[in-house]
Amino acid sequence: MKRAATLALCSVLVGATGLCAFEKKTITIASEGASPPWNALNAEGKLVGFDIDVGEELCRRINLECIFVAQDWDGIIPALTVGKFDAIMSGMAITEKRKKSIAFSQPYAGGFNQLVVRKELDLPPTDTSMKLNLTNIDADKQAVIDQLRTALAGKTLGVLRSSNSEAVLNDLFGKVATIRSYDSQDNMHLDLAAERIDGGLADYFTWKTFLDSKDGETATLYGPQLSGGLWGPGVGVGLRKDDAELIAAFDSAIAAVTRDGTLKRLSEQWFKIDVSPQASK
Amino acid sequence: MNTAVVLDALFTLPRGLVLTLTLTFASLAAGFVISIPLAILRASTSPWASASVLAYTYAFRGTPLLVQLFLIYYGIGQLSFVRQSFLWEVMREPFWCAFIAFTLNSTAHTTEVLRGGIQAVPQGQIEAAQSLGLSRLRTMYLITFPLAIRIALPAYVNEVIGMLKASSLASTITLLEITGLARQLVSETFAPYEVFVVAGAHYLLLTLMITQAFRVLEAHWARPNKPPSVAVASSPKGGRPKPFLTTAAS
């Protein structure tokens, strides 16, 4: 009870002063360390990346001592629930499915997904910097989607199996295009380079690495930056459901770093663009 | 156990049956035809013929089918000269890549199964045929091969069942046969347990049907090995199908 009160009081103070003079506790945060620039292991085997920088900033504001540990993506959620660590910061999107097992803080990054197509298809040009949130589709958004539908009719599109993108792609283009589901993003890249598929839908940052590589030279981003809808509100800190005080503390610290622009600064440092929740609104 | 998901799977997965059966039996049929000459070469006394076929069967039996499938699907897709040639019309399609990989693999296994059968044919039967003045080709066609197939049949059933199960690997190159549909359904329902139990039941049922079919075939083929008088005499009473080339009135 004392700990809960301490953290609650701290989280109130964080917003106002950025300081918290109570006892310092230690928590362990897990990260995959294999999804740059979200998180990666550097030459010394130390975790680095956006998740880690944001995590350290959040901990500083809650007055927690944070230790980051690397944990493979498979089993990262079960390991949290059995108490091997206290939080997950690993570019993990907040989804309804995951919310059945664990709790999430407020989102600390928006992130978005985008279509990629082969350049030689010569599709009608689109504004690739436009933002399209699929949560509430109005007439204007529907018009954009219809345009994409017409352009992609009869094409073959790839997507990562079991991803939220698969559900979105089937929902948006399942009736007009052939959808192929891949068991890994890399295999989908190979087929795109081999011209077996005309395009695909995936997380923007995953595409970015591919498009910047030699294999990705023949492909290009297409259509608006898609978010919301089945993708959920964004990337959050994964926490145990019964750690109510920790969830509240992270929530207010995230609100504070969003408000004062710290999140925007870290985001631009790692991603070259602003992925803070404010930017995707 | 979520009954709604089970029902969903029971309605969804049969849609993959046609593709599963096509992949399995088309590859088996092609593999069988190609393996006949290969098995004869492999069983021959010429070390060169035998060794070159052995190199092929050794390579394809000694590596995982998944690796072969990936090499054919993703590997060949990497070669730009293939992509610019007429071959690409075939190789760009996941179905044909799976068919080619499965056929090459099945040919290797079937070749060794038939080779075993050919080598198990009693030497005396071949000598008897030759003493009757049959040519080597006719001996092969009339004596060695029919006997070899019967000897090899139990081992070949394993290859058929193995191929049926291996066809599930096609799901790794985006084909939606039974396993592909199951994996897709899992990603929609997040209920792997229910969906894969139903998928497994599909394969179990197909395996049962295959073993039964081969049991009938074995019984049918086993008959002519008995003395002719016994076979003819027992057939009407035993309720077996009438021997080929006998008149109904007899």
mmCIF file of N, CA and C in Angstrom, chain A residues 54-119:
data_model
loop_
_atom_site.group_PDB
_atom_site.id
_atom_site.type_symbol
_atom_site.label_atom_id
_atom_site.label_comp_id
_atom_site.label_asym_id
_atom_site.label_seq_id
_atom_site.Cartn_x
_atom_site.Cartn_y
_atom_site.Cartn_z
ATOM 1 N N VAL A 54 13.634 5.742 -24.438
ATOM 2 C CA VAL A 54 12.349 6.173 -23.866
ATOM 3 C C VAL A 54 12.190 5.541 -22.489
ATOM 4 N N GLY A 55 12.513 4.258 -22.385
ATOM 5 C CA GLY A 55 12.376 3.553 -21.118
ATOM 6 C C GLY A 55 13.195 4.214 -20.020
ATOM 7 N N GLU A 56 14.426 4.572 -20.337
ATOM 8 C CA GLU A 56 15.274 5.193 -19.317
ATOM 9 C C GLU A 56 14.742 6.559 -18.900
ATOM 10 N N GLU A 57 14.214 7.282 -19.888
ATOM 11 C CA GLU A 57 13.628 8.592 -19.599
ATOM 12 C C GLU A 57 12.393 8.434 -18.689
ATOM 13 N N LEU A 58 11.550 7.444 -19.019
ATOM 14 C CA LEU A 58 10.344 7.215 -18.207
ATOM 15 C C LEU A 58 10.732 6.840 -16.783
ATOM 16 N N CYS A 59 11.723 5.939 -16.661
ATOM 17 C CA CYS A 59 12.141 5.491 -15.336
ATOM 18 C C CYS A 59 12.697 6.656 -14.516
ATOM 19 N N ARG A 60 13.455 7.524 -15.182
ATOM 20 C CA ARG A 60 14.018 8.686 -14.499
ATOM 21 C C ARG A 60 12.896 9.523 -13.901
ATOM 22 N N ARG A 61 11.807 9.664 -14.673
ATOM 23 C CA ARG A 61 10.716 10.519 -14.208
ATOM 24 C C ARG A 61 9.897 9.864 -13.108
ATOM 25 N N ILE A 62 9.790 8.527 -13.147
ATOM 26 C CA ILE A 62 9.042 7.837 -12.084
ATOM 27 C C ILE A 62 9.956 7.611 -10.875
ATOM 28 N N ASN A 63 11.239 7.942 -11.048
ATOM 29 C CA ASN A 63 12.245 7.674 -10.020
ATOM 30 C C ASN A 63 12.404 6.193 -9.755
ATOM 31 N N LEU A 64 12.526 5.439 -10.842
ATOM 32 C CA LEU A 64 12.783 4.013 -10.732
ATOM 33 C C LEU A 64 14.172 3.738 -11.280
ATOM 34 N N GLU A 65 14.795 2.717 -10.723
ATOM 35 C CA GLU A 65 16.040 2.222 -11.302
ATOM 36 C C GLU A 65 15.642 1.153 -12.310
ATOM 37 N N CYS A 66 16.037 1.325 -13.585
ATOM 38 C CA CYS A 66 15.617 0.360 -14.596
ATOM 39 C C CYS A 66 16.786 -0.458 -15.099
ATOM 40 N N ILE A 67 16.592 -1.751 -15.174
ATOM 41 C CA ILE A 67 17.597 -2.623 -15.785
ATOM 42 C C ILE A 67 16.961 -3.244 -17.024
ATOM 43 N N PHE A 68 17.617 -3.045 -18.176
ATOM 44 C CA PHE A 68 17.087 -3.628 -19.407
ATOM 45 C C PHE A 68 17.688 -5.002 -19.637
ATOM 46 N N VAL A 69 16.818 -5.962 -19.998
ATOM 47 C CA VAL A 69 17.309 -7.301 -20.328
ATOM 48 C C VAL A 69 16.807 -7.699 -21.714
ATOM 49 N N ALA A 70 17.633 -8.442 -22.444
ATOM 50 C CA ALA A 70 17.227 -8.915 -23.768
ATOM 51 C C ALA A 70 16.418 -10.196 -23.626
ATOM 52 N N GLN A 71 15.330 -10.272 -24.363
ATOM 53 C CA GLN A 71 14.456 -11.459 -24.301
ATOM 54 C C GLN A 71 13.872 -11.681 -25.692
ATOM 55 N N ASP A 72 13.963 -12.929 -26.174
ATOM 56 C CA ASP A 72 13.410 -13.224 -27.496
ATOM 57 C C ASP A 72 11.912 -12.927 -27.549
ATOM 58 N N TRP A 73 11.482 -12.543 -28.757
ATOM 59 C CA TRP A 73 10.078 -12.163 -28.940
ATOM 60 C C TRP A 73 9.142 -13.309 -28.576
ATOM 61 N N ASP A 74 9.485 -14.533 -29.020
ATOM 62 C CA ASP A 74 8.692 -15.701 -28.637
ATOM 63 C C ASP A 74 8.779 -15.839 -27.133
ATOM 64 N N GLY A 75 7.666 -15.830 -26.498
ATOM 65 C CA GLY A 75 7.676 -16.045 -25.058
ATOM 66 C C GLY A 75 7.912 -14.802 -24.231
ATOM 67 N N ILE A 76 7.946 -13.643 -24.876
ATOM 68 C CA ILE A 76 8.189 -12.423 -24.097
ATOM 69 C C ILE A 76 6.985 -12.122 -23.208
ATOM 70 N N ILE A 77 5.769 -12.440 -23.702
ATOM 71 C CA ILE A 77 4.562 -12.185 -22.909
ATOM 72 C C ILE A 77 4.427 -13.191 -21.760
ATOM 73 N N PRO A 78 4.564 -14.504 -22.021
ATOM 74 C CA PRO A 78 4.524 -15.449 -20.888
ATOM 75 C C PRO A 78 5.583 -15.150 -19.822
ATOM 76 N N ALA A 79 6.782 -14.734 -20.246
ATOM 77 C CA ALA A 79 7.848 -14.455 -19.289
ATOM 78 C C ALA A 79 7.486 -13.267 -18.397
ATOM 79 N N LEU A 80 6.766 -12.310 -18.965
ATOM 80 C CA LEU A 80 6.317 -11.168 -18.157
ATOM 81 C C LEU A 80 5.288 -11.640 -17.134
ATOM 82 N N THR A 81 4.342 -12.469 -17.576
ATOM 83 C CA THR A 81 3.264 -12.862 -16.677
ATOM 84 C C THR A 81 3.775 -13.743 -15.530
ATOM 85 N N VAL A 82 4.849 -14.530 -15.784
ATOM 86 C CA VAL A 82 5.369 -15.332 -14.666
ATOM 87 C C VAL A 82 6.386 -14.565 -13.825
ATOM 88 N N GLY A 83 6.651 -13.304 -14.180
ATOM 89 C CA GLY A 83 7.457 -12.458 -13.319
ATOM 90 C C GLY A 83 8.948 -12.495 -13.539
ATOM 91 N N LYS A 84 9.386 -12.910 -14.733
ATOM 92 C CA LYS A 84 10.826 -12.891 -15.009
ATOM 93 C C LYS A 84 11.342 -11.467 -15.140
ATOM 94 N N PHE A 85 10.481 -10.581 -15.495
ATOM 95 C CA PHE A 85 10.781 -9.144 -15.518
ATOM 96 C C PHE A 85 9.476 -8.395 -15.280
ATOM 97 N N ASP A 86 9.546 -7.061 -15.197
ATOM 98 C CA ASP A 86 8.366 -6.307 -14.771
ATOM 99 C C ASP A 86 7.682 -5.536 -15.889
ATOM 100 N N ALA A 87 8.369 -5.383 -17.025
ATOM 101 C CA ALA A 87 7.757 -4.606 -18.104
ATOM 102 C C ALA A 87 8.380 -5.035 -19.428
ATOM 103 N N ILE A 88 7.635 -4.788 -20.526
ATOM 104 C CA ILE A 88 8.151 -5.036 -21.869
ATOM 105 C C ILE A 88 8.182 -3.707 -22.609
ATOM 106 N N MET A 89 9.336 -3.355 -23.141
ATOM 107 C CA MET A 89 9.390 -2.210 -24.062
ATOM 108 C C MET A 89 10.133 -2.712 -25.278
ATOM 109 N N SER A 90 9.362 -3.118 -26.284
ATOM 110 C CA SER A 90 9.977 -3.784 -27.424
ATOM 111 C C SER A 90 9.188 -3.491 -28.694
ATOM 112 N N GLY A 91 8.828 -2.225 -28.849
ATOM 113 C CA GLY A 91 8.047 -1.845 -30.029
ATOM 114 C C GLY A 91 6.760 -2.627 -30.132
ATOM 115 N N MET A 92 6.191 -3.002 -28.989
ATOM 116 C CA MET A 92 5.027 -3.890 -29.008
ATOM 117 C C MET A 92 3.728 -3.108 -29.164
ATOM 118 N N ALA A 93 3.005 -3.428 -30.259
ATOM 119 C CA ALA A 93 1.743 -2.742 -30.511
ATOM 120 C C ALA A 93 0.686 -3.216 -29.526
ATOM 121 N N ILE A 94 -0.148 -2.271 -29.118
ATOM 122 C CA ILE A 94 -1.244 -2.584 -28.205
ATOM 123 C C ILE A 94 -2.364 -3.206 -29.033
ATOM 124 N N THR A 95 -2.667 -4.473 -28.789
ATOM 125 C CA THR A 95 -3.757 -5.107 -29.529
ATOM 126 C C THR A 95 -4.715 -5.777 -28.558
ATOM 127 N N GLU A 96 -5.921 -6.001 -29.027
ATOM 128 C CA GLU A 96 -6.951 -6.630 -28.194
ATOM 129 C C GLU A 96 -6.513 -8.016 -27.753
ATOM 130 N N LYS A 97 -5.839 -8.744 -28.675
ATOM 131 C CA LYS A 97 -5.407 -10.103 -28.358
ATOM 132 C C LYS A 97 -4.415 -10.094 -27.198
ATOM 133 N N ARG A 98 -3.415 -9.211 -27.297
ATOM 134 C CA ARG A 98 -2.413 -9.161 -26.229
ATOM 135 C C ARG A 98 -3.021 -8.670 -24.932
ATOM 136 N N LYS A 99 -4.033 -7.795 -25.039
ATOM 137 C CA LYS A 99 -4.655 -7.257 -23.838
ATOM 138 C C LYS A 99 -5.371 -8.337 -23.035
ATOM 139 N N LYS A 100 -5.595 -9.502 -23.655
ATOM 140 C CA LYS A 100 -6.208 -10.596 -22.902
ATOM 141 C C LYS A 100 -5.209 -11.174 -21.893
ATOM 142 N N SER A 101 -3.905 -11.067 -22.200
ATOM 143 C CA SER A 101 -2.901 -11.643 -21.300
ATOM 144 C C SER A 101 -2.212 -10.603 -20.430
ATOM 145 N N ILE A 102 -1.963 -9.433 -20.994
ATOM 146 C CA ILE A 102 -1.210 -8.430 -20.235
ATOM 147 C C ILE A 102 -1.887 -7.064 -20.349
ATOM 148 N N ALA A 103 -1.401 -6.125 -19.542
ATOM 149 C CA ALA A 103 -1.916 -4.757 -19.600
ATOM 150 C C ALA A 103 -0.933 -3.891 -20.370
ATOM 151 N N PHE A 104 -1.401 -2.779 -20.888
ATOM 152 C CA PHE A 104 -0.529 -1.846 -21.601
ATOM 153 C C PHE A 104 -0.637 -0.457 -20.993
ATOM 154 N N SER A 105 0.455 0.272 -21.072
ATOM 155 C CA SER A 105 0.413 1.684 -20.733
ATOM 156 C C SER A 105 -0.248 2.430 -21.887
ATOM 157 N N GLN A 106 -0.351 3.730 -21.749
ATOM 158 C CA GLN A 106 -0.730 4.561 -22.893
ATOM 159 C C GLN A 106 0.325 4.373 -23.978
ATOM 160 N N PRO A 107 -0.038 4.566 -25.251
ATOM 161 C CA PRO A 107 0.991 4.416 -26.292
ATOM 162 C C PRO A 107 2.110 5.458 -26.154
ATOM 163 N N TYR A 108 3.363 5.009 -26.385
ATOM 164 C CA TYR A 108 4.480 5.960 -26.386
ATOM 165 C C TYR A 108 5.011 6.182 -27.796
ATOM 166 N N ALA A 109 4.440 5.453 -28.761
ATOM 167 C CA ALA A 109 4.796 5.690 -30.165
ATOM 168 C C ALA A 109 3.607 5.327 -31.022
ATOM 169 N N GLY A 110 3.445 6.076 -32.086
ATOM 170 C CA GLY A 110 2.320 5.814 -32.987
ATOM 171 C C GLY A 110 2.678 4.702 -33.941
ATOM 172 N N GLY A 111 3.606 4.998 -34.794
ATOM 173 C CA GLY A 111 3.965 4.011 -35.809
ATOM 174 C C GLY A 111 2.865 3.903 -36.843
ATOM 175 N N PHE A 112 3.196 3.435 -38.005
ATOM 176 C CA PHE A 112 2.159 3.269 -39.017
ATOM 177 C C PHE A 112 2.597 2.208 -40.009
ATOM 178 N N ASN A 113 1.651 1.778 -40.799
ATOM 179 C CA ASN A 113 1.887 0.752 -41.813
ATOM 180 C C ASN A 113 1.667 1.363 -43.186
ATOM 181 N N GLN A 114 2.280 0.771 -44.166
ATOM 182 C CA GLN A 114 2.142 1.336 -45.490
ATOM 183 C C GLN A 114 2.246 0.244 -46.550
ATOM 184 N N LEU A 115 1.646 0.528 -47.689
ATOM 185 C CA LEU A 115 1.757 -0.380 -48.828
ATOM 186 C C LEU A 115 3.069 -0.117 -49.547
ATOM 187 N N VAL A 116 3.629 -1.173 -50.120
ATOM 188 C CA VAL A 116 4.790 -1.036 -50.993
ATOM 189 C C VAL A 116 4.444 -1.760 -52.289
ATOM 190 N N VAL A 117 4.791 -1.162 -53.422
ATOM 191 C CA VAL A 117 4.526 -1.826 -54.707
ATOM 192 C C VAL A 117 5.791 -1.807 -55.564
ATOM 193 N N ARG A 118 5.801 -2.648 -56.593
ATOM 194 C CA ARG A 118 6.913 -2.617 -57.541
ATOM 195 C C ARG A 118 6.808 -1.364 -58.396
ATOM 196 N N LYS A 119 7.952 -0.717 -58.622
ATOM 197 C CA LYS A 119 7.956 0.550 -59.358
ATOM 198 C C LYS A 119 7.417 0.377 -60.772
#
